[in-house]
Amino acid sequence: MRLVSSLCAFALSMTVAAGSAFAESTTIAYPTADDPSFMIKAPGDWEFEAAEEEGDYFSLTGPTGATLYFRTVEASEDGLQDAIKETIDYVNDNYSKVDVDDPTEETLNGMEGFSAVGTGEDEAGDQYVFAFGWYILDDEELVEIWYEAAADDEGAKDAAKIIKSISKP
């Protein structure tokens, strides 16, 4: 029960922290600036790693090590099930003592979807927090968002601001 309370507090802190804008930011369009499916704003001190091709993740890593991953997936039952399976496989391959809350339905900047938060332990025994969500962009695409950081990482507030900045073109 204590873990559930901690995860709820984490999720609440991500929501509350999202209110203010970045002093210096960059807009990232995915998959391309000419034909974006979605856009986000990222602080200038977060490192951007581009996706190799459409459907691959691009990532943002903050100065504290907190990392966000974004991509689009097919807006179909199979597309969503495949994306969720990949997430479950990744979590199970990289963490032990995994505990994930039940997903919650929500709206993110007008996009219906759902998300879940969880914790796990890496090979070194360090505690990690992760969150993932899928939101409807249109009839053909969903945006998938992943957050991963050490449990004591201070980057959660900036990560929440980035997530809350997502928009459709």
Short mmCIF file of N, CA and C in Angstrom, two decimals:
data_model
loop_
_atom_site.label_atom_id
_atom_site.label_comp_id
_atom_site.label_asym_id
_atom_site.label_seq_id
_atom_site.Cartn_x
_atom_site.Cartn_y
_atom_site.Cartn_z
N MET A 1 0.83 -1.20 0.00
CA MET A 1 0.00 0.00 0.00
C MET A 1 0.87 1.26 0.00
N ARG A 2 2.02 1.19 0.69
CA ARG A 2 2.91 2.34 0.74
C ARG A 2 3.43 2.69 -0.65
N LEU A 3 3.72 1.64 -1.47
CA LEU A 3 4.19 1.87 -2.82
C LEU A 3 3.13 2.56 -3.66
N VAL A 4 1.88 2.13 -3.53
CA VAL A 4 0.80 2.77 -4.27
C VAL A 4 0.71 4.24 -3.90
N SER A 5 0.82 4.55 -2.62
CA SER A 5 0.80 5.96 -2.19
C SER A 5 1.96 6.74 -2.78
N SER A 6 3.14 6.12 -2.82
CA SER A 6 4.31 6.78 -3.40
C SER A 6 4.10 7.04 -4.88
N LEU A 7 3.55 6.07 -5.60
CA LEU A 7 3.32 6.24 -7.03
C LEU A 7 2.28 7.31 -7.28
N CYS A 8 1.24 7.35 -6.47
CA CYS A 8 0.23 8.40 -6.61
C CYS A 8 0.85 9.77 -6.36
N ALA A 9 1.70 9.87 -5.37
CA ALA A 9 2.37 11.13 -5.07
C ALA A 9 3.26 11.54 -6.23
N PHE A 10 3.97 10.57 -6.83
CA PHE A 10 4.81 10.85 -7.99
C PHE A 10 3.97 11.37 -9.15
N ALA A 11 2.87 10.68 -9.44
CA ALA A 11 2.00 11.10 -10.54
C ALA A 11 1.44 12.49 -10.28
N LEU A 12 1.04 12.76 -9.04
CA LEU A 12 0.53 14.07 -8.69
C LEU A 12 1.60 15.13 -8.85
N SER A 13 2.83 14.84 -8.43
CA SER A 13 3.91 15.82 -8.56
C SER A 13 4.18 16.12 -10.02
N MET A 14 4.07 15.10 -10.90
CA MET A 14 4.27 15.34 -12.33
C MET A 14 3.18 16.25 -12.86
N THR A 15 1.95 16.09 -12.40
CA THR A 15 0.85 16.91 -12.87
C THR A 15 0.97 18.34 -12.35
N VAL A 16 1.25 18.50 -11.08
CA VAL A 16 1.35 19.82 -10.47
C VAL A 16 2.53 20.60 -11.03
N ALA A 17 3.64 19.92 -11.25
CA ALA A 17 4.85 20.60 -11.71
C ALA A 17 4.73 21.11 -13.14
N ALA A 18 3.76 20.66 -13.87
CA ALA A 18 3.68 20.97 -15.29
C ALA A 18 3.17 22.37 -15.59
N GLY A 19 2.87 23.16 -14.60
CA GLY A 19 2.25 24.44 -14.83
C GLY A 19 3.12 25.51 -15.44
N SER A 20 4.40 25.54 -15.16
CA SER A 20 5.21 26.64 -15.65
C SER A 20 6.01 26.26 -16.89
N ALA A 21 6.32 27.26 -17.70
CA ALA A 21 7.06 27.03 -18.94
C ALA A 21 8.56 27.08 -18.69
N PHE A 22 9.33 26.64 -19.68
CA PHE A 22 10.79 26.68 -19.59
C PHE A 22 11.28 28.07 -19.97
N ALA A 23 12.36 28.49 -19.33
CA ALA A 23 12.95 29.78 -19.67
C ALA A 23 13.48 29.75 -21.10
N GLU A 24 14.19 28.68 -21.45
CA GLU A 24 14.75 28.52 -22.79
C GLU A 24 14.32 27.16 -23.30
N SER A 25 13.66 27.11 -24.44
CA SER A 25 13.18 25.81 -24.91
C SER A 25 13.35 25.66 -26.41
N THR A 26 13.26 24.42 -26.84
CA THR A 26 13.34 24.04 -28.24
C THR A 26 12.07 23.27 -28.57
N THR A 27 11.49 23.51 -29.73
CA THR A 27 10.34 22.73 -30.16
C THR A 27 10.83 21.58 -31.03
N ILE A 28 10.36 20.39 -30.71
CA ILE A 28 10.72 19.19 -31.46
C ILE A 28 9.46 18.68 -32.14
N ALA A 29 9.54 18.47 -33.45
CA ALA A 29 8.41 17.94 -34.23
C ALA A 29 8.75 16.51 -34.63
N TYR A 30 7.76 15.63 -34.52
CA TYR A 30 7.97 14.23 -34.85
C TYR A 30 6.91 13.77 -35.83
N PRO A 31 7.22 13.05 -36.89
CA PRO A 31 8.55 12.56 -37.26
C PRO A 31 9.40 13.61 -37.98
N THR A 32 8.77 14.60 -38.62
CA THR A 32 9.54 15.65 -39.28
C THR A 32 8.88 17.00 -39.04
N ALA A 33 9.66 18.05 -39.19
CA ALA A 33 9.12 19.41 -39.04
C ALA A 33 8.14 19.73 -40.15
N ASP A 34 8.34 19.14 -41.34
CA ASP A 34 7.47 19.40 -42.49
C ASP A 34 6.12 18.71 -42.37
N ASP A 35 6.07 17.57 -41.69
CA ASP A 35 4.83 16.80 -41.57
C ASP A 35 4.73 16.17 -40.18
N PRO A 36 4.57 17.00 -39.14
CA PRO A 36 4.59 16.46 -37.77
C PRO A 36 3.28 15.77 -37.39
N SER A 37 3.43 14.70 -36.62
CA SER A 37 2.27 14.07 -35.98
C SER A 37 2.00 14.74 -34.65
N PHE A 38 3.10 15.17 -33.98
CA PHE A 38 2.98 15.90 -32.72
C PHE A 38 4.24 16.72 -32.51
N MET A 39 4.16 17.64 -31.57
CA MET A 39 5.29 18.49 -31.21
C MET A 39 5.39 18.58 -29.70
N ILE A 40 6.60 18.77 -29.22
CA ILE A 40 6.82 19.02 -27.80
C ILE A 40 7.81 20.16 -27.64
N LYS A 41 7.83 20.75 -26.46
CA LYS A 41 8.83 21.76 -26.11
C LYS A 41 9.76 21.14 -25.07
N ALA A 42 11.06 21.31 -25.28
CA ALA A 42 12.05 20.75 -24.37
C ALA A 42 13.02 21.83 -23.93
N PRO A 43 13.45 21.76 -22.67
CA PRO A 43 14.42 22.75 -22.21
C PRO A 43 15.75 22.59 -22.95
N GLY A 44 16.46 23.68 -23.08
CA GLY A 44 17.72 23.67 -23.82
C GLY A 44 18.80 22.79 -23.22
N ASP A 45 18.68 22.48 -21.92
CA ASP A 45 19.73 21.65 -21.30
C ASP A 45 19.41 20.16 -21.32
N TRP A 46 18.35 19.76 -22.01
CA TRP A 46 18.04 18.33 -22.19
C TRP A 46 18.64 17.88 -23.52
N GLU A 47 19.32 16.74 -23.51
CA GLU A 47 19.97 16.21 -24.70
C GLU A 47 18.97 15.46 -25.57
N PHE A 48 18.92 15.82 -26.84
CA PHE A 48 18.00 15.22 -27.81
C PHE A 48 18.72 14.17 -28.62
N GLU A 49 18.10 12.99 -28.76
CA GLU A 49 18.60 11.95 -29.66
C GLU A 49 17.48 11.61 -30.63
N ALA A 50 17.72 11.86 -31.90
CA ALA A 50 16.70 11.69 -32.92
C ALA A 50 16.38 10.21 -33.17
N ALA A 51 15.17 9.96 -33.62
CA ALA A 51 14.78 8.63 -34.05
C ALA A 51 15.47 8.36 -35.39
N GLU A 52 15.81 7.10 -35.62
CA GLU A 52 16.45 6.76 -36.89
C GLU A 52 15.44 6.75 -38.03
N GLU A 53 14.20 6.36 -37.72
CA GLU A 53 13.15 6.38 -38.73
C GLU A 53 11.81 6.52 -38.05
N GLU A 54 10.78 6.83 -38.83
CA GLU A 54 9.44 6.99 -38.28
C GLU A 54 9.02 5.69 -37.59
N GLY A 55 8.45 5.81 -36.40
CA GLY A 55 8.06 4.64 -35.61
C GLY A 55 9.08 4.30 -34.54
N ASP A 56 10.32 4.79 -34.69
CA ASP A 56 11.35 4.61 -33.66
C ASP A 56 11.18 5.71 -32.61
N TYR A 57 11.72 5.46 -31.44
CA TYR A 57 11.69 6.46 -30.38
C TYR A 57 12.71 7.56 -30.65
N PHE A 58 12.37 8.79 -30.29
CA PHE A 58 13.39 9.80 -30.06
C PHE A 58 13.43 9.99 -28.56
N SER A 59 14.56 10.43 -28.06
CA SER A 59 14.69 10.57 -26.61
C SER A 59 15.20 11.94 -26.21
N LEU A 60 14.87 12.29 -24.99
CA LEU A 60 15.38 13.49 -24.32
C LEU A 60 15.92 13.06 -22.97
N THR A 61 17.16 13.42 -22.70
CA THR A 61 17.77 13.07 -21.42
C THR A 61 18.16 14.36 -20.72
N GLY A 62 17.66 14.50 -19.51
CA GLY A 62 17.92 15.70 -18.72
C GLY A 62 19.28 15.68 -18.07
N PRO A 63 19.70 16.80 -17.55
CA PRO A 63 21.00 16.90 -16.90
C PRO A 63 21.14 15.99 -15.67
N THR A 64 20.03 15.56 -15.11
CA THR A 64 20.07 14.68 -13.94
C THR A 64 20.03 13.20 -14.31
N GLY A 65 19.78 12.91 -15.60
CA GLY A 65 19.70 11.53 -16.06
C GLY A 65 18.29 11.05 -16.35
N ALA A 66 17.28 11.81 -15.96
CA ALA A 66 15.90 11.44 -16.29
C ALA A 66 15.76 11.41 -17.81
N THR A 67 15.05 10.41 -18.32
CA THR A 67 14.93 10.26 -19.77
C THR A 67 13.48 10.08 -20.18
N LEU A 68 13.13 10.75 -21.26
CA LEU A 68 11.82 10.61 -21.90
C LEU A 68 12.01 10.03 -23.29
N TYR A 69 11.06 9.18 -23.69
CA TYR A 69 11.06 8.59 -25.02
C TYR A 69 9.70 8.86 -25.64
N PHE A 70 9.69 9.19 -26.93
CA PHE A 70 8.45 9.47 -27.65
C PHE A 70 8.50 8.77 -29.00
N ARG A 71 7.35 8.29 -29.46
CA ARG A 71 7.20 7.76 -30.81
C ARG A 71 5.72 7.68 -31.13
N THR A 72 5.41 7.37 -32.38
CA THR A 72 4.04 7.09 -32.76
C THR A 72 3.89 5.60 -33.01
N VAL A 73 2.69 5.10 -32.75
CA VAL A 73 2.35 3.71 -33.05
C VAL A 73 1.01 3.71 -33.76
N GLU A 74 0.75 2.66 -34.48
CA GLU A 74 -0.49 2.53 -35.23
C GLU A 74 -1.69 2.53 -34.29
N ALA A 75 -2.69 3.32 -34.65
CA ALA A 75 -3.90 3.43 -33.82
C ALA A 75 -4.86 2.30 -34.18
N SER A 76 -4.44 1.09 -33.84
CA SER A 76 -5.27 -0.09 -34.03
C SER A 76 -5.11 -0.96 -32.80
N GLU A 77 -5.99 -1.91 -32.64
CA GLU A 77 -5.87 -2.82 -31.49
C GLU A 77 -4.52 -3.55 -31.53
N ASP A 78 -4.13 -4.04 -32.71
CA ASP A 78 -2.85 -4.74 -32.83
C ASP A 78 -1.67 -3.81 -32.56
N GLY A 79 -1.73 -2.58 -33.09
CA GLY A 79 -0.66 -1.62 -32.87
C GLY A 79 -0.47 -1.31 -31.41
N LEU A 80 -1.57 -1.08 -30.71
CA LEU A 80 -1.50 -0.78 -29.29
C LEU A 80 -1.03 -1.99 -28.49
N GLN A 81 -1.56 -3.18 -28.80
CA GLN A 81 -1.14 -4.38 -28.08
C GLN A 81 0.36 -4.65 -28.28
N ASP A 82 0.86 -4.44 -29.50
CA ASP A 82 2.29 -4.63 -29.76
C ASP A 82 3.13 -3.65 -28.94
N ALA A 83 2.69 -2.39 -28.89
CA ALA A 83 3.43 -1.37 -28.14
C ALA A 83 3.43 -1.69 -26.65
N ILE A 84 2.30 -2.12 -26.12
CA ILE A 84 2.23 -2.48 -24.69
C ILE A 84 3.11 -3.69 -24.41
N LYS A 85 3.10 -4.68 -25.30
CA LYS A 85 3.94 -5.87 -25.12
C LYS A 85 5.42 -5.47 -25.11
N GLU A 86 5.82 -4.59 -26.03
CA GLU A 86 7.21 -4.12 -26.06
C GLU A 86 7.57 -3.44 -24.74
N THR A 87 6.65 -2.66 -24.20
CA THR A 87 6.90 -1.98 -22.93
C THR A 87 7.06 -2.98 -21.80
N ILE A 88 6.15 -3.94 -21.73
CA ILE A 88 6.23 -4.97 -20.68
C ILE A 88 7.54 -5.75 -20.80
N ASP A 89 7.90 -6.12 -22.03
CA ASP A 89 9.15 -6.86 -22.24
C ASP A 89 10.36 -6.02 -21.80
N TYR A 90 10.36 -4.74 -22.17
CA TYR A 90 11.47 -3.86 -21.77
C TYR A 90 11.59 -3.78 -20.25
N VAL A 91 10.48 -3.53 -19.59
CA VAL A 91 10.49 -3.41 -18.14
C VAL A 91 11.00 -4.70 -17.50
N ASN A 92 10.47 -5.83 -17.95
CA ASN A 92 10.88 -7.11 -17.36
C ASN A 92 12.32 -7.48 -17.68
N ASP A 93 12.84 -7.05 -18.83
CA ASP A 93 14.23 -7.33 -19.21
C ASP A 93 15.22 -6.44 -18.46
N ASN A 94 14.78 -5.26 -18.02
CA ASN A 94 15.71 -4.29 -17.43
C ASN A 94 15.54 -4.04 -15.94
N TYR A 95 14.47 -4.55 -15.36
CA TYR A 95 14.21 -4.30 -13.94
C TYR A 95 13.74 -5.57 -13.26
N SER A 96 14.04 -5.65 -11.98
CA SER A 96 13.46 -6.69 -11.12
C SER A 96 12.59 -5.99 -10.10
N LYS A 97 11.88 -6.77 -9.32
CA LYS A 97 10.98 -6.21 -8.29
C LYS A 97 10.07 -5.13 -8.86
N VAL A 98 9.51 -5.42 -10.02
CA VAL A 98 8.66 -4.48 -10.74
C VAL A 98 7.28 -4.42 -10.10
N ASP A 99 6.78 -3.21 -9.93
CA ASP A 99 5.42 -3.00 -9.44
C ASP A 99 4.83 -1.84 -10.23
N VAL A 100 3.73 -2.11 -10.93
CA VAL A 100 3.10 -1.10 -11.78
C VAL A 100 1.66 -0.93 -11.34
N ASP A 101 1.24 0.32 -11.20
CA ASP A 101 -0.16 0.63 -10.88
C ASP A 101 -1.05 0.26 -12.05
N ASP A 102 -2.33 0.09 -11.77
CA ASP A 102 -3.30 -0.10 -12.84
C ASP A 102 -3.30 1.15 -13.71
N PRO A 103 -3.48 0.98 -15.02
CA PRO A 103 -3.54 2.16 -15.89
C PRO A 103 -4.74 3.04 -15.55
N THR A 104 -4.58 4.33 -15.79
CA THR A 104 -5.67 5.27 -15.58
C THR A 104 -5.97 5.98 -16.90
N GLU A 105 -7.25 6.11 -17.21
CA GLU A 105 -7.65 6.86 -18.39
C GLU A 105 -7.52 8.34 -18.09
N GLU A 106 -7.10 9.10 -19.10
CA GLU A 106 -6.91 10.53 -18.90
C GLU A 106 -6.91 11.25 -20.24
N THR A 107 -6.96 12.56 -20.18
CA THR A 107 -6.87 13.39 -21.37
C THR A 107 -5.63 14.27 -21.21
N LEU A 108 -4.81 14.28 -22.23
CA LEU A 108 -3.59 15.08 -22.24
C LEU A 108 -3.69 16.06 -23.39
N ASN A 109 -3.89 17.33 -23.08
CA ASN A 109 -4.02 18.37 -24.10
C ASN A 109 -5.03 17.99 -25.19
N GLY A 110 -6.18 17.49 -24.76
CA GLY A 110 -7.25 17.14 -25.68
C GLY A 110 -7.15 15.75 -26.29
N MET A 111 -6.08 15.02 -25.98
CA MET A 111 -5.90 13.67 -26.53
C MET A 111 -6.29 12.64 -25.48
N GLU A 112 -7.28 11.81 -25.82
CA GLU A 112 -7.72 10.75 -24.91
C GLU A 112 -6.65 9.65 -24.88
N GLY A 113 -6.48 9.04 -23.71
CA GLY A 113 -5.51 7.96 -23.61
C GLY A 113 -5.48 7.38 -22.22
N PHE A 114 -4.38 6.72 -21.92
CA PHE A 114 -4.19 6.15 -20.59
C PHE A 114 -2.72 6.07 -20.28
N SER A 115 -2.42 5.99 -18.99
CA SER A 115 -1.03 5.90 -18.55
C SER A 115 -0.95 5.07 -17.28
N ALA A 116 0.26 4.69 -16.95
CA ALA A 116 0.52 3.95 -15.71
C ALA A 116 1.91 4.34 -15.21
N VAL A 117 2.12 4.22 -13.93
CA VAL A 117 3.42 4.46 -13.32
C VAL A 117 3.84 3.22 -12.56
N GLY A 118 5.14 3.08 -12.41
CA GLY A 118 5.65 1.91 -11.71
C GLY A 118 7.04 2.13 -11.17
N THR A 119 7.52 1.14 -10.47
CA THR A 119 8.87 1.16 -9.92
C THR A 119 9.54 -0.18 -10.20
N GLY A 120 10.84 -0.17 -10.16
CA GLY A 120 11.61 -1.39 -10.33
C GLY A 120 13.03 -1.17 -9.85
N GLU A 121 13.78 -2.23 -9.86
CA GLU A 121 15.16 -2.19 -9.40
C GLU A 121 16.07 -2.63 -10.54
N ASP A 122 17.14 -1.86 -10.80
CA ASP A 122 18.06 -2.26 -11.86
C ASP A 122 19.05 -3.31 -11.35
N GLU A 123 19.98 -3.75 -12.22
CA GLU A 123 20.93 -4.80 -11.85
C GLU A 123 21.78 -4.44 -10.65
N ALA A 124 22.05 -3.14 -10.47
CA ALA A 124 22.89 -2.69 -9.35
C ALA A 124 22.10 -2.57 -8.05
N GLY A 125 20.79 -2.79 -8.12
CA GLY A 125 19.95 -2.67 -6.93
C GLY A 125 19.40 -1.28 -6.71
N ASP A 126 19.62 -0.37 -7.67
CA ASP A 126 19.10 0.99 -7.55
C ASP A 126 17.62 1.02 -7.93
N GLN A 127 16.85 1.84 -7.20
CA GLN A 127 15.42 1.98 -7.45
C GLN A 127 15.16 2.93 -8.61
N TYR A 128 14.25 2.56 -9.49
CA TYR A 128 13.86 3.39 -10.63
C TYR A 128 12.36 3.60 -10.63
N VAL A 129 11.96 4.72 -11.20
CA VAL A 129 10.56 5.05 -11.40
C VAL A 129 10.37 5.16 -12.91
N PHE A 130 9.27 4.64 -13.40
CA PHE A 130 8.96 4.80 -14.81
C PHE A 130 7.47 5.08 -14.97
N ALA A 131 7.16 5.71 -16.07
CA ALA A 131 5.77 6.00 -16.41
C ALA A 131 5.65 5.85 -17.91
N PHE A 132 4.51 5.40 -18.37
CA PHE A 132 4.29 5.27 -19.80
C PHE A 132 2.83 5.52 -20.10
N GLY A 133 2.59 6.03 -21.31
CA GLY A 133 1.22 6.34 -21.70
C GLY A 133 1.06 6.32 -23.20
N TRP A 134 -0.17 6.14 -23.62
CA TRP A 134 -0.54 6.14 -25.03
C TRP A 134 -1.74 7.05 -25.20
N TYR A 135 -1.68 7.95 -26.19
CA TYR A 135 -2.72 8.94 -26.40
C TYR A 135 -3.07 9.02 -27.89
N ILE A 136 -4.35 9.19 -28.18
CA ILE A 136 -4.84 9.21 -29.56
C ILE A 136 -4.50 10.54 -30.22
N LEU A 137 -3.74 10.46 -31.31
CA LEU A 137 -3.46 11.65 -32.12
C LEU A 137 -4.55 11.84 -33.17
N ASP A 138 -4.90 10.74 -33.84
CA ASP A 138 -5.94 10.75 -34.87
C ASP A 138 -6.36 9.30 -35.12
N ASP A 139 -7.12 9.08 -36.18
CA ASP A 139 -7.62 7.72 -36.46
C ASP A 139 -6.50 6.75 -36.82
N GLU A 140 -5.34 7.26 -37.18
CA GLU A 140 -4.25 6.40 -37.65
C GLU A 140 -3.10 6.25 -36.66
N GLU A 141 -2.92 7.21 -35.75
CA GLU A 141 -1.74 7.18 -34.89
C GLU A 141 -2.05 7.47 -33.43
N LEU A 142 -1.24 6.84 -32.58
CA LEU A 142 -1.18 7.14 -31.15
C LEU A 142 0.22 7.67 -30.87
N VAL A 143 0.34 8.51 -29.88
CA VAL A 143 1.67 8.88 -29.41
C VAL A 143 1.95 8.04 -28.16
N GLU A 144 3.15 7.47 -28.10
CA GLU A 144 3.59 6.71 -26.94
C GLU A 144 4.64 7.54 -26.21
N ILE A 145 4.50 7.65 -24.91
CA ILE A 145 5.42 8.43 -24.08
C ILE A 145 5.95 7.54 -22.97
N TRP A 146 7.24 7.58 -22.77
CA TRP A 146 7.92 6.79 -21.74
C TRP A 146 8.75 7.71 -20.87
N TYR A 147 8.74 7.53 -19.57
CA TYR A 147 9.60 8.26 -18.64
C TYR A 147 10.35 7.23 -17.81
N GLU A 148 11.64 7.47 -17.59
CA GLU A 148 12.46 6.54 -16.82
C GLU A 148 13.53 7.34 -16.07
N ALA A 149 13.65 7.10 -14.76
CA ALA A 149 14.64 7.81 -13.97
C ALA A 149 14.89 7.10 -12.65
N ALA A 150 16.04 7.36 -12.07
CA ALA A 150 16.31 6.87 -10.72
C ALA A 150 15.23 7.45 -9.79
N ALA A 151 14.85 6.67 -8.78
CA ALA A 151 13.75 7.07 -7.90
C ALA A 151 14.01 8.42 -7.22
N ASP A 152 15.26 8.75 -6.98
CA ASP A 152 15.58 10.02 -6.30
C ASP A 152 15.97 11.13 -7.28
N ASP A 153 15.73 10.93 -8.56
CA ASP A 153 16.12 11.89 -9.60
C ASP A 153 15.28 13.16 -9.47
N GLU A 154 15.92 14.29 -9.63
CA GLU A 154 15.25 15.59 -9.54
C GLU A 154 14.64 16.04 -10.87
N GLY A 155 14.76 15.22 -11.91
CA GLY A 155 14.30 15.62 -13.24
C GLY A 155 12.82 15.43 -13.49
N ALA A 156 12.08 14.88 -12.54
CA ALA A 156 10.66 14.59 -12.76
C ALA A 156 9.85 15.85 -13.08
N LYS A 157 10.16 16.96 -12.45
CA LYS A 157 9.38 18.18 -12.68
C LYS A 157 9.55 18.67 -14.11
N ASP A 158 10.79 18.70 -14.61
CA ASP A 158 11.00 19.12 -15.99
C ASP A 158 10.41 18.11 -16.96
N ALA A 159 10.51 16.81 -16.65
CA ALA A 159 9.93 15.78 -17.51
C ALA A 159 8.41 16.00 -17.62
N ALA A 160 7.78 16.32 -16.51
CA ALA A 160 6.33 16.57 -16.53
C ALA A 160 6.00 17.77 -17.41
N LYS A 161 6.80 18.81 -17.34
CA LYS A 161 6.57 19.99 -18.18
C LYS A 161 6.68 19.62 -19.66
N ILE A 162 7.67 18.79 -19.99
CA ILE A 162 7.85 18.38 -21.38
C ILE A 162 6.62 17.60 -21.84
N ILE A 163 6.21 16.63 -21.03
CA ILE A 163 5.04 15.81 -21.38
C ILE A 163 3.81 16.71 -21.56
N LYS A 164 3.61 17.64 -20.65
CA LYS A 164 2.43 18.51 -20.72
C LYS A 164 2.50 19.49 -21.88
N SER A 165 3.67 19.63 -22.52
CA SER A 165 3.80 20.56 -23.65
C SER A 165 3.38 19.92 -24.97
N ILE A 166 3.12 18.62 -24.98
CA ILE A 166 2.80 17.95 -26.23
C ILE A 166 1.58 18.56 -26.90
N SER A 167 1.67 18.69 -28.22
CA SER A 167 0.54 19.26 -28.96
C SER A 167 0.47 18.65 -30.34
N LYS A 168 -0.72 18.70 -30.89
CA LYS A 168 -0.91 18.32 -32.29
C LYS A 168 -0.59 19.54 -33.14
N PRO A 169 -0.19 19.32 -34.37
CA PRO A 169 0.13 20.47 -35.25
C PRO A 169 -1.10 21.31 -35.56
#
